[in-house]
Short mmCIF file of C-alpha atoms in Angstrom, two decimals:
data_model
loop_
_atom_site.label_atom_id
_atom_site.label_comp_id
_atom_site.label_asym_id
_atom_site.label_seq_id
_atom_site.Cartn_x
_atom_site.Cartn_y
_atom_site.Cartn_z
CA UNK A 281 -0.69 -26.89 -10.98
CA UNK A 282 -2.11 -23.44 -11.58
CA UNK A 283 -1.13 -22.07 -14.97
CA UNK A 284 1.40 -19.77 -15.84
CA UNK A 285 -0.70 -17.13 -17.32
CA UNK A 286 -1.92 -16.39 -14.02
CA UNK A 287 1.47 -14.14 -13.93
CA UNK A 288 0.48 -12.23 -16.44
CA UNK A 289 -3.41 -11.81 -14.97
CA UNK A 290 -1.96 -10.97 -11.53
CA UNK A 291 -1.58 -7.35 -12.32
CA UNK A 292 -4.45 -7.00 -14.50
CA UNK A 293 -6.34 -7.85 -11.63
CA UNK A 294 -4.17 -5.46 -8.67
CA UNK A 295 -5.00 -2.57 -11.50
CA UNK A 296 -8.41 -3.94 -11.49
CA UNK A 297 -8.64 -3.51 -7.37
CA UNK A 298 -7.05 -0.35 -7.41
CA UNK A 299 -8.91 1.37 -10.10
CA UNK A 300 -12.14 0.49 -7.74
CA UNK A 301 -10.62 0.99 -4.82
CA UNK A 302 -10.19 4.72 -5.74
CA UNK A 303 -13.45 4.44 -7.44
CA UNK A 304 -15.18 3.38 -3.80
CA UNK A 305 -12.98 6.09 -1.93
CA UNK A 306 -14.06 9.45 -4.19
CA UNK A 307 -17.40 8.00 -5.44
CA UNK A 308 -19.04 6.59 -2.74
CA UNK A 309 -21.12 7.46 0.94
CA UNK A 310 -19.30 4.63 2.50
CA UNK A 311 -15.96 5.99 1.04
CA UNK A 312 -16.20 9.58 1.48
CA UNK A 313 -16.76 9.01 4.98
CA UNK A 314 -13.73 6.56 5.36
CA UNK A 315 -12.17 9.58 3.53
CA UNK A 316 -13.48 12.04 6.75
CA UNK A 317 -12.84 9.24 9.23
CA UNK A 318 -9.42 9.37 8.46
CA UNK A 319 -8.47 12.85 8.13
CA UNK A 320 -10.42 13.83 11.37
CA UNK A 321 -11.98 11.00 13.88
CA UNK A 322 -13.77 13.96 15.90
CA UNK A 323 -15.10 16.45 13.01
CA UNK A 324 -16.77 13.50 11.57
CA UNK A 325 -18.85 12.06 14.49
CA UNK A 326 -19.54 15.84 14.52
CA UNK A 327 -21.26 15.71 10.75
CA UNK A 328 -22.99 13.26 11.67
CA UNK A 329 -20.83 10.23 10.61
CA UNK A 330 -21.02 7.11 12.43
CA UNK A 331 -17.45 6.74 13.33
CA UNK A 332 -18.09 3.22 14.93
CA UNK A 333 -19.24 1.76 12.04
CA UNK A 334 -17.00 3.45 9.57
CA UNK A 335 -14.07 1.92 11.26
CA UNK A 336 -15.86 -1.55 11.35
CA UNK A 337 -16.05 -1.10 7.26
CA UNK A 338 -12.30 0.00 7.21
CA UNK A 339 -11.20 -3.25 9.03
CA UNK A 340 -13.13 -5.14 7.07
CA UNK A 341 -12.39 -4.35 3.51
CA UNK A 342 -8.72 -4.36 4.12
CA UNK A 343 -9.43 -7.55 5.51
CA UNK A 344 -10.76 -8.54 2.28
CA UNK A 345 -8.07 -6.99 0.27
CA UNK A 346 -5.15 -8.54 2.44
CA UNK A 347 -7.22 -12.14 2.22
CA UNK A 348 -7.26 -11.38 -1.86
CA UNK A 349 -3.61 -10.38 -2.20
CA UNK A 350 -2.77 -13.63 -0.04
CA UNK A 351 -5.03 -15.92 -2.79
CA UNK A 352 -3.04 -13.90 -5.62
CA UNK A 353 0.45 -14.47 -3.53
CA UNK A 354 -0.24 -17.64 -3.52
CA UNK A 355 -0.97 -18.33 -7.00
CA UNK A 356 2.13 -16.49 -8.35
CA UNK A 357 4.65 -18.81 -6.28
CA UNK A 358 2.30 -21.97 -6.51
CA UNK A 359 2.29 -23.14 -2.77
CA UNK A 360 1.31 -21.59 0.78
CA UNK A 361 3.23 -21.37 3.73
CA UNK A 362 2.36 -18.91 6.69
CA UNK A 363 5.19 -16.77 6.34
CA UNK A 364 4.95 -16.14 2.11
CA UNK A 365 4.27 -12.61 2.47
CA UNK A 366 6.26 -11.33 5.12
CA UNK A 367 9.15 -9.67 2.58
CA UNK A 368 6.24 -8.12 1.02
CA UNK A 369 4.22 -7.36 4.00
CA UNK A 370 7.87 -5.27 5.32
CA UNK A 371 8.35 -3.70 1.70
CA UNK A 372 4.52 -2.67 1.39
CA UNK A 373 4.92 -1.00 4.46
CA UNK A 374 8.75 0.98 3.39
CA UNK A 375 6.11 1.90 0.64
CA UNK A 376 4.04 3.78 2.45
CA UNK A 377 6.28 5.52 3.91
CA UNK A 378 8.74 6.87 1.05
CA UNK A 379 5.28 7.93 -0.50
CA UNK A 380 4.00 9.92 2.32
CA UNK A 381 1.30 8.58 4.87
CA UNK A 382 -0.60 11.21 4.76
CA UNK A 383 -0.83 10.69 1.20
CA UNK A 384 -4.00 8.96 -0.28
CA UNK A 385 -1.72 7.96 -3.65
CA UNK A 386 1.24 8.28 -2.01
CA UNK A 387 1.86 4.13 -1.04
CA UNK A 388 1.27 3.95 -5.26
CA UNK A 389 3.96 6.03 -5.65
CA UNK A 390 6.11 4.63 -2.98
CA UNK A 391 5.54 0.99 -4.44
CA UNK A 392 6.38 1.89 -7.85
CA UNK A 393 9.81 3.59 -7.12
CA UNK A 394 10.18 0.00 -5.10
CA UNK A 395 9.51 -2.18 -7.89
CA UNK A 396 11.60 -0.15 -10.43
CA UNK A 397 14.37 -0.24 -8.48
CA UNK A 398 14.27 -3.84 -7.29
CA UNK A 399 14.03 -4.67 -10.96
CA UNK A 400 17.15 -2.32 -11.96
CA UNK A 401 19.01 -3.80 -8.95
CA UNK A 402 18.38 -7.05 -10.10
CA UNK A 403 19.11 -6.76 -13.86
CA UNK A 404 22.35 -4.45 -13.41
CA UNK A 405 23.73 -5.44 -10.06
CA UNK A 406 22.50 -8.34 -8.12
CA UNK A 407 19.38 -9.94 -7.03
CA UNK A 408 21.13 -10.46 -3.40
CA UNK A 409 20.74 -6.88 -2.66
CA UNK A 410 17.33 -6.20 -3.78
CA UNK A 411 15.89 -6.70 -0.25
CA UNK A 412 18.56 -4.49 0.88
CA UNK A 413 17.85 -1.88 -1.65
CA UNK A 414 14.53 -1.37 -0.14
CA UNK A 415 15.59 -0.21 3.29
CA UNK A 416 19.09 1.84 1.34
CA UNK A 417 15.99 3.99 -0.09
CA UNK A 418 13.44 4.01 2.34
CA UNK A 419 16.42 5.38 4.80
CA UNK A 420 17.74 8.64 1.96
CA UNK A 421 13.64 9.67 1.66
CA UNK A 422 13.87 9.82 5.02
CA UNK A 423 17.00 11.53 5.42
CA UNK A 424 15.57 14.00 2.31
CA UNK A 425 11.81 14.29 3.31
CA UNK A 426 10.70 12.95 6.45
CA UNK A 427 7.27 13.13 5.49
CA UNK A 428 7.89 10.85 2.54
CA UNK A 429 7.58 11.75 -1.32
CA UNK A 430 3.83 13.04 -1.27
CA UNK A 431 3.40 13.53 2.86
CA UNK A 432 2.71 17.09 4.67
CA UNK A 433 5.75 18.96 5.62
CA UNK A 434 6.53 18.25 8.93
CA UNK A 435 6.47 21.80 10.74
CA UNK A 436 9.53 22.37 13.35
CA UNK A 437 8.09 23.71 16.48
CA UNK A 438 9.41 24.75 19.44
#
C-alpha cells in the first residue's frame, strides 16, 4: 500500500512538470518550434522548421505526460482500472476551454477556477453536484466569452 504522503507530493510534483514544461516551451529549440508549429503549420516549414518531426515530438511528450499523470492518478486513489481518469480526462478538457485554447496559460487558468469551485461546491453545498458544476461553468464562459477566459476574440464576419 503506497503511502499517504504521496497526496501531499502529488502536486509538488504537477508544479514540478509544469514549471519545466514552460521552461522547455520558452527556453528551448525543440520548444520554440512546437511554439511556431502551433501558431502557424505553414510559416514554419517556411523558416525552415521541420514540421514532421516537430509534430512527432508533440505526440510524444504528451504521451509521456498523459502516461505520468496516469502513474500519479493511480497512486492518489491506490488501484488501476481503465476507466480512472475519464472524469478528469472530460474536466481537463472543460479546462481548456473556459481558459481559452488559443491560450498557452489559459488551460492553468481554466483548471484552477475548476478546482476552486469543485472544492467550494463541495464544502458549502454538496459533493453530488461537483461534476455538475463543471459543465454549469464551462456553459456561462461560453455564454460570456466564447473564446474562453484568455482566448482571441472571436471576430463576427459576414
Amino acid at each position: 500500500k503506497i503511502d499517504a504522503n504521496i497526496r501531499v507530493l502529488i502536486p509538488v510534483i504537477v508544479f514540478i512538470l509544469m514549471i519545466s514544461m514552460h521552461i522547455f516551451l520558452t527556453r528551448t529549440r525543440y520548444g520554440i518550434a512546437i511554439r511556431a508549429t502551433s501558431m502557424d503549420l505553414d510559416m514554419a516549414s517556411s523558416l525552415g522548421i521541420n514540421s514532421e518531426k516537430t509534430i512527432s515530438i508533440i505526440y510524444s511528450v504528451g504521451s509521456c505526460l498523459g502516461g505520468f499523470a496516469g502513474i500519479l492518478v493511480a497512486a492518489y486513489y491506490e488501484s488501476l482500472s481503465f476507466d480512472i481518469g475519464a472524469m478528469m480526462g472530460i474536466k481537463s478538457f472543460i479546462a481548456t476551454i473556459i481558459g481559452g485554447l488559443g491560450s498557452m496559460y489559459g488551460h492553468f487558468v481554466g483548471g484552477f477556477i475548476l478546482g476552486i469551485s469543485e472544492s467550494l461546491a463541495q464544502a458549502y453545498i454538496s459533493s453530488a453536484y461537483k461534476d455538475a458544476l463543471a459543465f454549469i461553468i464551462l456553459i456561462i464562459i461560453l455564454f460570456v466569452r466564447p473564446a474562453g477566459l484568455l482566448g482571441k476574440k472571436i471576430e463576427k464576419g459576414g
